[in-house]
CSV table of C-alpha atoms in Angstrom, one decimal:
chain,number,residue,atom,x,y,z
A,137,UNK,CA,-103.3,-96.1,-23.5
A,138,UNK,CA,-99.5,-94.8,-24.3
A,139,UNK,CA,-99.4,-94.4,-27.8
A,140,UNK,CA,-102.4,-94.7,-28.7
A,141,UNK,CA,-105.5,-92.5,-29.0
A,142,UNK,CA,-107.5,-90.9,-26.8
A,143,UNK,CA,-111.4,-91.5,-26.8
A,144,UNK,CA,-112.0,-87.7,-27.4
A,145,UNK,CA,-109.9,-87.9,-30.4
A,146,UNK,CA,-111.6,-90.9,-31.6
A,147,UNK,CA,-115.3,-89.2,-30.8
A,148,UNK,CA,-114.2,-86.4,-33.0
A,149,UNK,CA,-112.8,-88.4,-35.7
A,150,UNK,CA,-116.1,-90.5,-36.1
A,151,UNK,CA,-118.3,-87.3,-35.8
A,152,UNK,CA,-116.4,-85.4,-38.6
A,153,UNK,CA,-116.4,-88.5,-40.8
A,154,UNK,CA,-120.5,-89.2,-40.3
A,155,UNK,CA,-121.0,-85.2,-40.8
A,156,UNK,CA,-119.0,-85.5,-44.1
A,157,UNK,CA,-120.8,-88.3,-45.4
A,158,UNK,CA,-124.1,-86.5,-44.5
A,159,UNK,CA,-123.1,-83.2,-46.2
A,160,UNK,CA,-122.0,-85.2,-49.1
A,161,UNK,CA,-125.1,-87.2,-49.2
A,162,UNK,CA,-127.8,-83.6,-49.2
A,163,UNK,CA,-125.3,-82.3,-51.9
A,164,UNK,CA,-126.2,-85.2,-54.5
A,165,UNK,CA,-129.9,-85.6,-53.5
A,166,UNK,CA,-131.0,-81.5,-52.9
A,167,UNK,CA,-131.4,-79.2,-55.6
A,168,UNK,CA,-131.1,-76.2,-53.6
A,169,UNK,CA,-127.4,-77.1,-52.8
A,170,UNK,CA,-126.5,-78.3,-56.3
A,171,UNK,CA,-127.9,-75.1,-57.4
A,172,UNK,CA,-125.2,-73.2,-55.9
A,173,UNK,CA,-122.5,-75.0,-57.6
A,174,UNK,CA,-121.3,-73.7,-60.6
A,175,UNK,CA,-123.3,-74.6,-64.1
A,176,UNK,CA,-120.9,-76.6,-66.9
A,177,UNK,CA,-120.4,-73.9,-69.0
A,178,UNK,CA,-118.0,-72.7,-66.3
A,179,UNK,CA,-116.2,-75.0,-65.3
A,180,UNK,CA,-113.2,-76.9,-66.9
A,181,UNK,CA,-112.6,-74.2,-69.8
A,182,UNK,CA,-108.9,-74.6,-69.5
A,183,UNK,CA,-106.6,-73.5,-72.2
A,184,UNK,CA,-103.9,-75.4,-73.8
A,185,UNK,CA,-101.2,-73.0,-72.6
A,186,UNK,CA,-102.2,-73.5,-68.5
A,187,UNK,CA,-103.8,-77.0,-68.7
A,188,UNK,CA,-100.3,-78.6,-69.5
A,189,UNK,CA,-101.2,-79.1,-73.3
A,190,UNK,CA,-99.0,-77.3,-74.9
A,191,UNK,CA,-100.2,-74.9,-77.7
A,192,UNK,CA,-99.4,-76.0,-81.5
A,193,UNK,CA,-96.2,-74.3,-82.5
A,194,UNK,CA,-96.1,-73.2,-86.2
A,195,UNK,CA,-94.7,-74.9,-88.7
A,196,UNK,CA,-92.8,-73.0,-91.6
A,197,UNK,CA,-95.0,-71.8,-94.4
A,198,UNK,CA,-98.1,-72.3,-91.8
A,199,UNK,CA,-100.9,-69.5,-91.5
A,200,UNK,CA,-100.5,-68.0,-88.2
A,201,UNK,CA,-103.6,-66.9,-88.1
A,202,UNK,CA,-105.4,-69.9,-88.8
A,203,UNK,CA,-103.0,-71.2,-86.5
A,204,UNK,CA,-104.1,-69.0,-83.5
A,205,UNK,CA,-107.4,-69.9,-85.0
A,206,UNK,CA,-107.5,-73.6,-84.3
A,207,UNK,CA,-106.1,-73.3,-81.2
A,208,UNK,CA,-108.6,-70.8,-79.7
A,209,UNK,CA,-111.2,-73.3,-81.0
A,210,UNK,CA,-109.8,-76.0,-78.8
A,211,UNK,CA,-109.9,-74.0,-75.9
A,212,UNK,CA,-113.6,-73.7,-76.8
A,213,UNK,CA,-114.6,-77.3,-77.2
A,214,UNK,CA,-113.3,-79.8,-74.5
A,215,UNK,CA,-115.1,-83.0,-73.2
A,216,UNK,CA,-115.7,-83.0,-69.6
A,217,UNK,CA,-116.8,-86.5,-68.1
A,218,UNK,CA,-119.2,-86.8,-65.6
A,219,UNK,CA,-119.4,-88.8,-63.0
A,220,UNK,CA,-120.8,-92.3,-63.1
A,221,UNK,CA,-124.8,-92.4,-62.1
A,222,UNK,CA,-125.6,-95.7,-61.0
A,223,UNK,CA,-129.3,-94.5,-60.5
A,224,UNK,CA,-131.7,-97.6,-62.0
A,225,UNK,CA,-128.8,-99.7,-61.6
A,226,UNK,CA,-127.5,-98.9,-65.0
A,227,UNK,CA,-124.0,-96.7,-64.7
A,228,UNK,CA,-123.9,-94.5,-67.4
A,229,UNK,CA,-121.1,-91.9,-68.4
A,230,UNK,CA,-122.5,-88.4,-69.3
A,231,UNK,CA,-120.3,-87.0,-72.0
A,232,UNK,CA,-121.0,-83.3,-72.7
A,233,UNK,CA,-119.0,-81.1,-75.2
A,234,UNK,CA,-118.7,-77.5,-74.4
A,235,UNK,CA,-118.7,-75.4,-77.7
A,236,UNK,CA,-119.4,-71.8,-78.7
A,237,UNK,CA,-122.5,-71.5,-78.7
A,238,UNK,CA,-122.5,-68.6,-81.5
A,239,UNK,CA,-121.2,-70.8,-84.2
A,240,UNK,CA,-121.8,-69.5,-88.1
A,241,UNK,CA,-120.9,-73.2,-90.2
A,242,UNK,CA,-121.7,-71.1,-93.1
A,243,UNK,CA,-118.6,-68.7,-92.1
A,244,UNK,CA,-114.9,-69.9,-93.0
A,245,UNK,CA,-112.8,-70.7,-95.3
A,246,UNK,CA,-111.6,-73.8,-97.6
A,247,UNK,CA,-108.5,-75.3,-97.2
A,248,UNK,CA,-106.7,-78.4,-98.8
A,249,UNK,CA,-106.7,-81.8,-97.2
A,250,UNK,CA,-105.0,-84.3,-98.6
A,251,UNK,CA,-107.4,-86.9,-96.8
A,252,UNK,CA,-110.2,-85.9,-99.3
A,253,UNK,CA,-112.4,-87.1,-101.1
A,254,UNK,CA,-114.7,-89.3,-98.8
A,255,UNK,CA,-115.3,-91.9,-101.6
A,256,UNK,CA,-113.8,-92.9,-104.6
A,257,UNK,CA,-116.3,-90.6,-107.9
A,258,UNK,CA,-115.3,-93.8,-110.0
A,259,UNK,CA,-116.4,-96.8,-107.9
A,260,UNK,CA,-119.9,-94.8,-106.0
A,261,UNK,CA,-121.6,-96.5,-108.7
A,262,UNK,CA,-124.5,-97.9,-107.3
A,263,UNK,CA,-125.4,-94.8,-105.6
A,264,UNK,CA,-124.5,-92.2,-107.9
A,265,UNK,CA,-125.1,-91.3,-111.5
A,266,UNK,CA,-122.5,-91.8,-114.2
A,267,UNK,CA,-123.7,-88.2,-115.7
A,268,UNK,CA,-122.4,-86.5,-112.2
A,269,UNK,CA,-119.4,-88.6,-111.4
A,270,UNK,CA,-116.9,-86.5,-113.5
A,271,UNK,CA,-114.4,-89.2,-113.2
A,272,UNK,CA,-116.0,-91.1,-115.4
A,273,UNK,CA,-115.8,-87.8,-118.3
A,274,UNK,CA,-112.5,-86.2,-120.4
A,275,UNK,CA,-112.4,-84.2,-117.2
A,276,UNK,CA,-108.2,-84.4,-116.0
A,277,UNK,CA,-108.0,-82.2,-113.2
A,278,UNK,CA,-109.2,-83.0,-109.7
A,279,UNK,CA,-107.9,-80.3,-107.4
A,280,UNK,CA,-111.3,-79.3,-106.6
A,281,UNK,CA,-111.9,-83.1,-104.4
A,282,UNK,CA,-109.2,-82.3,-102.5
A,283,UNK,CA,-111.1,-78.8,-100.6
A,284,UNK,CA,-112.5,-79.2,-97.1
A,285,UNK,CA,-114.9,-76.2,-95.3
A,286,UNK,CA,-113.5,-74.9,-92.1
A,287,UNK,CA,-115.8,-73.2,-90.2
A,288,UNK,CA,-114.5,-69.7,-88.7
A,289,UNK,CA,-115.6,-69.9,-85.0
A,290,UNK,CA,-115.9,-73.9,-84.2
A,291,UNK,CA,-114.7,-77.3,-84.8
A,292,UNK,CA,-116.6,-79.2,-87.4
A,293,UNK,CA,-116.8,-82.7,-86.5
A,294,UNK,CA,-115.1,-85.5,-89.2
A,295,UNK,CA,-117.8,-87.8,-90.7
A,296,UNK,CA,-117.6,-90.8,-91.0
A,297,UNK,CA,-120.2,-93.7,-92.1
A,298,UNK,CA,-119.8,-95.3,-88.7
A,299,UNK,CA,-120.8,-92.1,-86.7
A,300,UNK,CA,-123.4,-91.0,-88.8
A,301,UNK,CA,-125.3,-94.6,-88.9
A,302,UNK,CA,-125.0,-94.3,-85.5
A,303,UNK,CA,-126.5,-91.0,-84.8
A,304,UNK,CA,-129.3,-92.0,-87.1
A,305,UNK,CA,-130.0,-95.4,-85.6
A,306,UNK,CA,-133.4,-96.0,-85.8
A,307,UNK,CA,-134.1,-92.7,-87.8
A,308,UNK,CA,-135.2,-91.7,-91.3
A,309,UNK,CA,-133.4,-88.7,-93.0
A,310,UNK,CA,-135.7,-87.5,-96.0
A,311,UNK,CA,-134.3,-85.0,-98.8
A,312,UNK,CA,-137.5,-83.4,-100.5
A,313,UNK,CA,-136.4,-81.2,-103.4
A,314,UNK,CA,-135.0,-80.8,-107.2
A,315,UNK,CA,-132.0,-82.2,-108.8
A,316,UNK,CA,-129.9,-80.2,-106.2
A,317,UNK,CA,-131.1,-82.3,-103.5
A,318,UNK,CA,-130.8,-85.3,-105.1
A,319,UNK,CA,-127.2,-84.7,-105.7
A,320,UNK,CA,-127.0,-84.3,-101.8
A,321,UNK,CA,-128.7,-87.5,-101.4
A,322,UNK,CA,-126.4,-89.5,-103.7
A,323,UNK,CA,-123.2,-87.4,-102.2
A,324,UNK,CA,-124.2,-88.7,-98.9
A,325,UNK,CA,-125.1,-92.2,-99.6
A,326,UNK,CA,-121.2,-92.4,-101.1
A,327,UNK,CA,-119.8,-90.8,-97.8
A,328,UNK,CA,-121.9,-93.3,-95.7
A,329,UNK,CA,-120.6,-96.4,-97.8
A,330,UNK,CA,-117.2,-94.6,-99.2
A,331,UNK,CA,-118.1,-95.5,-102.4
A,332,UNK,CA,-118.2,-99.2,-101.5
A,333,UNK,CA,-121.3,-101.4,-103.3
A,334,UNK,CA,-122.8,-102.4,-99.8
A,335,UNK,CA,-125.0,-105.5,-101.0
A,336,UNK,CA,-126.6,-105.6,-97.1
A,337,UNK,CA,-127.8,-101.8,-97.9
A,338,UNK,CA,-132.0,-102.6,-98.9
A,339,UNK,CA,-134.2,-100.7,-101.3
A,340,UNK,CA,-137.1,-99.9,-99.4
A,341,UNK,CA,-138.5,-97.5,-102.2
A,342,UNK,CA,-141.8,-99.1,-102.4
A,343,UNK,CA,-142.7,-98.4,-98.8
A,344,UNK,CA,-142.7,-94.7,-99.7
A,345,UNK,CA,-144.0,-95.4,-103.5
A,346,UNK,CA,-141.0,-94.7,-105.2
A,347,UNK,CA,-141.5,-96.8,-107.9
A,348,UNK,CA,-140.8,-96.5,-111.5
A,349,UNK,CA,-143.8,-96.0,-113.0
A,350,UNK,CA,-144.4,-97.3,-116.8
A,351,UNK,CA,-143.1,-95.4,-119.5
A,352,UNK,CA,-141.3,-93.5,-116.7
A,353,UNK,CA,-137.4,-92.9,-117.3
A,354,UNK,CA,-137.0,-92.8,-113.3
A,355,UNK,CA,-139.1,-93.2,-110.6
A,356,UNK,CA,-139.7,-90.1,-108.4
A,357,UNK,CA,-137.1,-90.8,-105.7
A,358,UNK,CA,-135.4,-93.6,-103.9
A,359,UNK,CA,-135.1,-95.1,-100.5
A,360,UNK,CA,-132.6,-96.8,-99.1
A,361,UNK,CA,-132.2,-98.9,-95.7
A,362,UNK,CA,-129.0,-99.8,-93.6
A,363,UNK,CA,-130.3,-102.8,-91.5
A,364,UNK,CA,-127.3,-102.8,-89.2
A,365,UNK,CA,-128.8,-99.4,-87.8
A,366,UNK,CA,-132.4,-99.2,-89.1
A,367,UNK,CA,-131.5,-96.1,-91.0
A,368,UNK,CA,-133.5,-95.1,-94.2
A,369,UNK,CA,-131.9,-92.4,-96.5
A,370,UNK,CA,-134.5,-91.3,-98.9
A,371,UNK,CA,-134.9,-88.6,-102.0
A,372,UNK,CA,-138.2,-87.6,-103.3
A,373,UNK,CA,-138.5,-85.3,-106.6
A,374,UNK,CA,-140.5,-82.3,-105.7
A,375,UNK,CA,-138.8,-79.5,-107.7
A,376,UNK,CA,-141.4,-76.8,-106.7
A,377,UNK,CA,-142.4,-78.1,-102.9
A,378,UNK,CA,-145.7,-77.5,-104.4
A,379,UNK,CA,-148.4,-80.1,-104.4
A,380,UNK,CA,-149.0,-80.8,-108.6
A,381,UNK,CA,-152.1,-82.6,-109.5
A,382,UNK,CA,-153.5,-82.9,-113.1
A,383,UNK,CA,-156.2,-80.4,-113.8
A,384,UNK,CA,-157.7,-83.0,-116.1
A,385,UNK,CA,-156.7,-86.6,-114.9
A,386,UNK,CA,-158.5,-88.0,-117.9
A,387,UNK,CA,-156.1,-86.5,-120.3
A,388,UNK,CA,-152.9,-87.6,-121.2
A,389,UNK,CA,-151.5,-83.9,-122.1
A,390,UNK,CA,-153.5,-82.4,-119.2
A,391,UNK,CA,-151.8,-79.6,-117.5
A,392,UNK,CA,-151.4,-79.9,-113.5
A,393,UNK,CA,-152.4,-77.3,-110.9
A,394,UNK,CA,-149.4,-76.6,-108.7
A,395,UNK,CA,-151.2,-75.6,-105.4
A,396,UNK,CA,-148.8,-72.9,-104.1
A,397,UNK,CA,-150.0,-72.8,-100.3
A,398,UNK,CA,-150.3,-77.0,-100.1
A,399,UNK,CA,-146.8,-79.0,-99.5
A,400,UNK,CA,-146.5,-82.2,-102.1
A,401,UNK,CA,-149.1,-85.0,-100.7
A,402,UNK,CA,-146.0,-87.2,-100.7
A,403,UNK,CA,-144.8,-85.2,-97.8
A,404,UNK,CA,-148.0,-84.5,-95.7
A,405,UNK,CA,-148.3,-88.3,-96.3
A,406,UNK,CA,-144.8,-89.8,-94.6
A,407,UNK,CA,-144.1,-87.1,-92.6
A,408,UNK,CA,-144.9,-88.9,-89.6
A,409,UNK,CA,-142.1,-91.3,-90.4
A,410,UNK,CA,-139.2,-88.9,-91.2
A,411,UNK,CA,-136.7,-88.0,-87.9
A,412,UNK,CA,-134.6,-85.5,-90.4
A,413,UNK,CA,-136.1,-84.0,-93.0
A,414,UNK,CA,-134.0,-81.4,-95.9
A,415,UNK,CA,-135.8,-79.5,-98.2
A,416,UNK,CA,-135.0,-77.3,-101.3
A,417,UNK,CA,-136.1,-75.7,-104.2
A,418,UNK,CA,-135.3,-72.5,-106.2
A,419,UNK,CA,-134.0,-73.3,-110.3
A,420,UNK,CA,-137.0,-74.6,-111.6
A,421,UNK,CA,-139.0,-71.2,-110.7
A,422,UNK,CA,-138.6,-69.6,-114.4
A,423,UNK,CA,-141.9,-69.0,-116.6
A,424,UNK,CA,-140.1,-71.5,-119.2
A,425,UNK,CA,-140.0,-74.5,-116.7
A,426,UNK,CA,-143.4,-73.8,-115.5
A,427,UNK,CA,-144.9,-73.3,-119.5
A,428,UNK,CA,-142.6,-77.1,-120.1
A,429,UNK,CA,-143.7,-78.9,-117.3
A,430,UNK,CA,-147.9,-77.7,-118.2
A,431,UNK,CA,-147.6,-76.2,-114.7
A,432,UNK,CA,-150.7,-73.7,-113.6
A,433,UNK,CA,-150.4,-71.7,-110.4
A,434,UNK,CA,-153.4,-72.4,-107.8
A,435,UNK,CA,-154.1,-70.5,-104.5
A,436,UNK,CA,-157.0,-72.0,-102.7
A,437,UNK,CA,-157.7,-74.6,-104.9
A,438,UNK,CA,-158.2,-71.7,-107.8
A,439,UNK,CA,-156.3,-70.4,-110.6
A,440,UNK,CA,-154.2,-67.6,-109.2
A,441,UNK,CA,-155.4,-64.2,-109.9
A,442,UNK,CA,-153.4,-62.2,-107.5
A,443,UNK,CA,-150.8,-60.8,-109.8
A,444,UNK,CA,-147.8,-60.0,-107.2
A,445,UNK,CA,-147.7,-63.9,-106.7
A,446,UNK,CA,-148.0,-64.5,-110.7
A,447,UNK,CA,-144.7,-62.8,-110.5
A,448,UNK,CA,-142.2,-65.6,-110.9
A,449,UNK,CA,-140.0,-64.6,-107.4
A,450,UNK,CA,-143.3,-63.5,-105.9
A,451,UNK,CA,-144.9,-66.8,-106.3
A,452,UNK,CA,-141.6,-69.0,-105.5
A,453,UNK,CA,-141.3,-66.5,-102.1
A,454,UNK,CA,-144.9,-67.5,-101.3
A,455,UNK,CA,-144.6,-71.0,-101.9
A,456,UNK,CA,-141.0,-71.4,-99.6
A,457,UNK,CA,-142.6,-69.1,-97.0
A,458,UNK,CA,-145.9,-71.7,-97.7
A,459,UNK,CA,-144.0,-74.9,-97.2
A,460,UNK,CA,-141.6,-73.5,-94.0
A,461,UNK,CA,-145.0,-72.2,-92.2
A,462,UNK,CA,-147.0,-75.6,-92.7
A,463,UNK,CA,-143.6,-77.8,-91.5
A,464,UNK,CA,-143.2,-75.1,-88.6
A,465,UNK,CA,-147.2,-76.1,-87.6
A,466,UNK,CA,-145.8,-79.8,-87.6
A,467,UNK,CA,-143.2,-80.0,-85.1
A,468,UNK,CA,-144.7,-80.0,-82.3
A,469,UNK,CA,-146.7,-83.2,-83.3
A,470,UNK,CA,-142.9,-84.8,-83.9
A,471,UNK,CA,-141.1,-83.7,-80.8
A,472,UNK,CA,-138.5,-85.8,-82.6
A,473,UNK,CA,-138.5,-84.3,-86.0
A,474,UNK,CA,-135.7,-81.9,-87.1
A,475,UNK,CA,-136.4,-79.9,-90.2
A,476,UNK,CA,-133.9,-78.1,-92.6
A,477,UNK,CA,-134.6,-75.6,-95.2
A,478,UNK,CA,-131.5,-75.6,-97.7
A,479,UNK,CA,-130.0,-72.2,-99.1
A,480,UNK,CA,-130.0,-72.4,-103.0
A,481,UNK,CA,-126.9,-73.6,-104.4
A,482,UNK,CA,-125.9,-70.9,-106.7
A,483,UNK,CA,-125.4,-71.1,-110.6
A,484,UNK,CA,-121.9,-70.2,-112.6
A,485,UNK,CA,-122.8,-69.6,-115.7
A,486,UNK,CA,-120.7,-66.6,-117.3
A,487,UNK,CA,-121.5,-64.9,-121.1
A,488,UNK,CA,-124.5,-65.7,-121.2
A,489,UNK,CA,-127.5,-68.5,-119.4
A,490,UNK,CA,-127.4,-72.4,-120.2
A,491,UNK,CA,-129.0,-72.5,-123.3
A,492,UNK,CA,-127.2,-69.0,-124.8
A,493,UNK,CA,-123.6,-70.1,-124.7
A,494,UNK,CA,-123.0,-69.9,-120.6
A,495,UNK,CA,-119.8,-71.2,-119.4
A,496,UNK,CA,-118.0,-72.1,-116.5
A,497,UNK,CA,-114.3,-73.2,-117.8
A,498,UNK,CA,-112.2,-72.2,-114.6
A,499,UNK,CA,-110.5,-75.3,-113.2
A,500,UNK,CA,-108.6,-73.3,-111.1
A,501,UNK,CA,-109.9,-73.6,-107.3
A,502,UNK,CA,-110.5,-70.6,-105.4
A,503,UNK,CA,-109.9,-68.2,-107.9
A,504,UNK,CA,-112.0,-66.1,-106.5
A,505,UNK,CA,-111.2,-66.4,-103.2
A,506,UNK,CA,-111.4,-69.0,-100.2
A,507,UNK,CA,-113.3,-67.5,-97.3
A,508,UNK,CA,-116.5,-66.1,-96.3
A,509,UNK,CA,-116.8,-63.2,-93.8
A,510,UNK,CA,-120.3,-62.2,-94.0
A,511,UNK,CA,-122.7,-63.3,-90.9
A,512,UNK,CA,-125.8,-63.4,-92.7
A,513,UNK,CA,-127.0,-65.9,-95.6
A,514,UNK,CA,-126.6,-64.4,-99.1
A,515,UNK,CA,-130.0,-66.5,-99.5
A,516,UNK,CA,-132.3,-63.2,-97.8
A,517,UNK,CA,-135.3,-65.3,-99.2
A,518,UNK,CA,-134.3,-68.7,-97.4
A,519,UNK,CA,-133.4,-66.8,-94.3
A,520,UNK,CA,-135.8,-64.5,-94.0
A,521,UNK,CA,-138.5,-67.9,-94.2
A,522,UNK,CA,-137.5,-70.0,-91.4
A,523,UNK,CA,-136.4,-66.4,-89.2
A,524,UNK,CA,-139.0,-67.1,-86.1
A,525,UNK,CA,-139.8,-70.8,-87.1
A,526,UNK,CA,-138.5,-74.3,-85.2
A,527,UNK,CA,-137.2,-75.1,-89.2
A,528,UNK,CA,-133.3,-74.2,-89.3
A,529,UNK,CA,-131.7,-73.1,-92.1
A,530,UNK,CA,-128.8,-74.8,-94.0
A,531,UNK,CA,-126.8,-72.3,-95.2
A,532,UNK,CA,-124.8,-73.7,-98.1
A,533,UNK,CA,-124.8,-70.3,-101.0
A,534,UNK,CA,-121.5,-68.3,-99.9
A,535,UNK,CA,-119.1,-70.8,-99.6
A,536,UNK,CA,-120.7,-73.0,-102.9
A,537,UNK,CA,-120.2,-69.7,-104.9
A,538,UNK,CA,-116.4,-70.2,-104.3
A,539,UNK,CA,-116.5,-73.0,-106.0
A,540,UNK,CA,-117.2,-72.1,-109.6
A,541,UNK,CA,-114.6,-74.9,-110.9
A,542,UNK,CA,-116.6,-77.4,-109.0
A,543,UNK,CA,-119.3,-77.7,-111.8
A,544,UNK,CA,-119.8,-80.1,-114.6
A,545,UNK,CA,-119.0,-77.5,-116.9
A,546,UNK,CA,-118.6,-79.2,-120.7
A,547,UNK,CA,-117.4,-82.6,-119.0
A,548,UNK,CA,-120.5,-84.2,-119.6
A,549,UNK,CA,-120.8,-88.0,-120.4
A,550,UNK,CA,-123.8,-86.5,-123.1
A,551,UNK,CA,-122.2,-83.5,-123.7
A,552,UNK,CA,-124.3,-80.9,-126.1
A,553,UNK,CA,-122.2,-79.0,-128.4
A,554,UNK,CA,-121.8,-75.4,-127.0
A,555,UNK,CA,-124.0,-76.3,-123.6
A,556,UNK,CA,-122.2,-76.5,-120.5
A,557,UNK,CA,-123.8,-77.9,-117.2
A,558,UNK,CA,-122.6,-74.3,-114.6
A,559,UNK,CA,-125.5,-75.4,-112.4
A,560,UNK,CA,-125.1,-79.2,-110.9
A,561,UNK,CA,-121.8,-80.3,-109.4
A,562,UNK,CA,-119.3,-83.2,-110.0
A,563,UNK,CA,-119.4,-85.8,-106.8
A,564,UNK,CA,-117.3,-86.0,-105.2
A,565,UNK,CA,-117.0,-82.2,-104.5
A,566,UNK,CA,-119.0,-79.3,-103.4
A,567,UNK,CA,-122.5,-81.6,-101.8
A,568,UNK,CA,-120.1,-83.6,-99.8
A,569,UNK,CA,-119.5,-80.5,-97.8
A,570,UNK,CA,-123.2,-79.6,-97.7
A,571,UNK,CA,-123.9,-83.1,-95.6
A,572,UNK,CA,-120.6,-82.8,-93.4
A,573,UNK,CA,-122.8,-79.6,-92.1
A,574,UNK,CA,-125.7,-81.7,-91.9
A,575,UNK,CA,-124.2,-83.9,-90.0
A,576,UNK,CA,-122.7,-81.3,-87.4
A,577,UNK,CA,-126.1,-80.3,-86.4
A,578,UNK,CA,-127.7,-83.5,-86.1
């Protein structure tokens, strides 16, 4: 027909439309053609300057190197969205975030953010103790809130309470350790609420038998439940990560036998039930703690007689090696289970030890200096336990021992004349930054 066309035309048309469709269809359904295509951590790596985002332009008085910093990170880490999969008759958007794959959180630098603190160190009351919160002391200076850790070679992701809860719907996070790691517990309780009372937040410590046991001045640990996400946050005492059990149970003085190759019972016991699990230990290994607390080293249910583990280091390097060997055996039980091993968090005492006249007076931040270059953990012991295990390590020693004004020091609600607290750390501060690390690799 005049202008119209042909029936060739129209043959060809149709054929190249059906063979399109088919070509289309194989590509989705067959592996061997979607294995030619290339994998996601090639495509869609676009920087700023050639992707029509326009690279940050320094400001004046702003570090150019951190500048060229933060914008080589973005290049790094952009979402790319796939596209919708309707398979099952659910459609579901596939989110994935490309991101250096070789990144060190444990290698950076501190900078100021005027954003910081998380939660308020005067109103966290219900989670945090009054003898930490050094807003509550004569302490006047609070530069030391105001620090965030920027990791050298990624982004770290902002917390919040929203996204956490969310990550850990349905999930218990359990910190196992001494005084250290209940200061990380209580820090992180405060950034979930910020600070806030939360009277929907339940005490769920007698599920896990932290109760307050008569004559008792605490219980051994809490356990708290958020029911809008069925997450449990919990802290049991275990200072060594030994099991302790009285030598003479019929004896009120008895002293206990602290098995160095069993973890505590209440671990072995609610494993099972943890989805995150943090452990520590490290300042209660001195022969005075052990002689105070009646504590006798055992090895195969015996008094120790092998004198290179009597050895104070020897026998707290056996029992962390112990501890990070028997969890390693457990993970493939819990598919689900991820399990951190926490760097010590160093000590700032100066002229002399805690009880000889140590101090730790600087309120100055970063005096010292702000960033840490090394690539290895300045905790060889912690990082040479977990090297070849499923157990990862959280490296938190180099950039803490920056932060020697970050301590109690002599602002201590029961202060003792000529004793200054160099060891634990006022919240908020310095274990806030511990979880926000955490939380990135959760």
């Amino acid at each position: 027909m005049k202008g119209g066309l042909k029936v060739p035309r129209i043959s060809l048309i149709l054929v190249g439309f059906v063979c399109a469709t088919v070509i289309t269809f194989a590509y989705v359904k067959s592996p061997f053609l979607s294995y030619w295509t290339p994998s996601q951590d090639h495509v869609f790596q676009i920087s700023p300057g050639n992707a029509g985002i326009p690279a940050k332009v320094p400001q004046k008085g702003e570090d150019l190197k951190a500048l060229e910093l933060k914008n080589s990170s973005r290049d790094q880490e952009n979402e790319v969205t796939a596209p919708v999969n309707s398979a099952g008759g659910a459609a579901e958007n596939m989110i994935s975030t490309l991101k250096n794959h070789g990144c060190n959180s444990a290698k950076g630098r501190w900078v100021t953010d005027d954003s910081r603190p998380l939660y308020s160190g005067s109103g966290c009351k219900r989670w945090l103790s009054s003898m930490w919160a050094c807003r509550l002391t004569q302490r006047m200076d609070f530069e030391y809130e105001k620090l965030r850790w920027r990791p050298r070679d990624c982004e770290m992701e902002d917390f919040t309470g929203v996204n956490f809860l969310k990550r850990m719907e349905n999930k218990t996070l359990a910190f196992i350790g001494d005084s250290l790691g209940r200061q990380q517990f209580q820090s992180l309780m405060c950034m979930i609420t910020g600070g806030e009372d939360r009277p929907d937040v339940l005490d769920v410590g007698r599920e896990y038998g932290l109760v307050k046991a008569r004559h008792a001045v605490r219980p051994d640990g809490w356990a708290y439940r958020f029911p809008s996400t069925q997450t449990t946050i919990l802290y049991y005492w275990s200072a060594s990560l030994c099991n302790l059990t009285p030598i003479n149970a019929s004896n009120p003085v008895t002293d206990y036998a602290m098995h160095l190759d069993c973890p505590p019972a209440f671990l072995s016991r609610f494993l099972p039930r943890f989805d995150v699990l943090v452990l520590n230990t490290g300042h209660h290994w001195s022969r005075g703690k052990l002689n105070a607390n009646r504590w006798v080293m055992y090895v195969d249910g015996v008094p120790n007689m092998n004198m290179k583990i009597a050895d104070i280091d020897g026998a707290k390097n056996f029992t962390i090696h112990n501890i990070i060997k028997w969890v390693d055996s457990q993970l493939p039980k819990y598919p689900g289970l991820k399990a951190f091993y926490r760097s010590i968090s160093p000590r700032h005492f100066f002229n002399g030890d805690w009880n000889t006249g140590g101090t730790c007076d600087n309120t100055t931040p970063l005096s010292g200096g702000k960033e840490v270059l090394q690539d290895e953990s300045s905790d060889a012991g912690a990082a040479g336990a977990v090297k070849g295990t499923a157990v990862k390590l959280l490296d938190i020693t180099a950039l803490s021992q920056l932060r020697d004004e970050g301590h109690i020091s002599r602002y201590s609600i029961k202060s003792t004349p000529g004793v200054q607290d160099c060891l634990h750390w006022c919240l908020p501060g310095v274990p806030d930054t511990w979880n926000e690390i955490l939380f990135a690799q959760l």
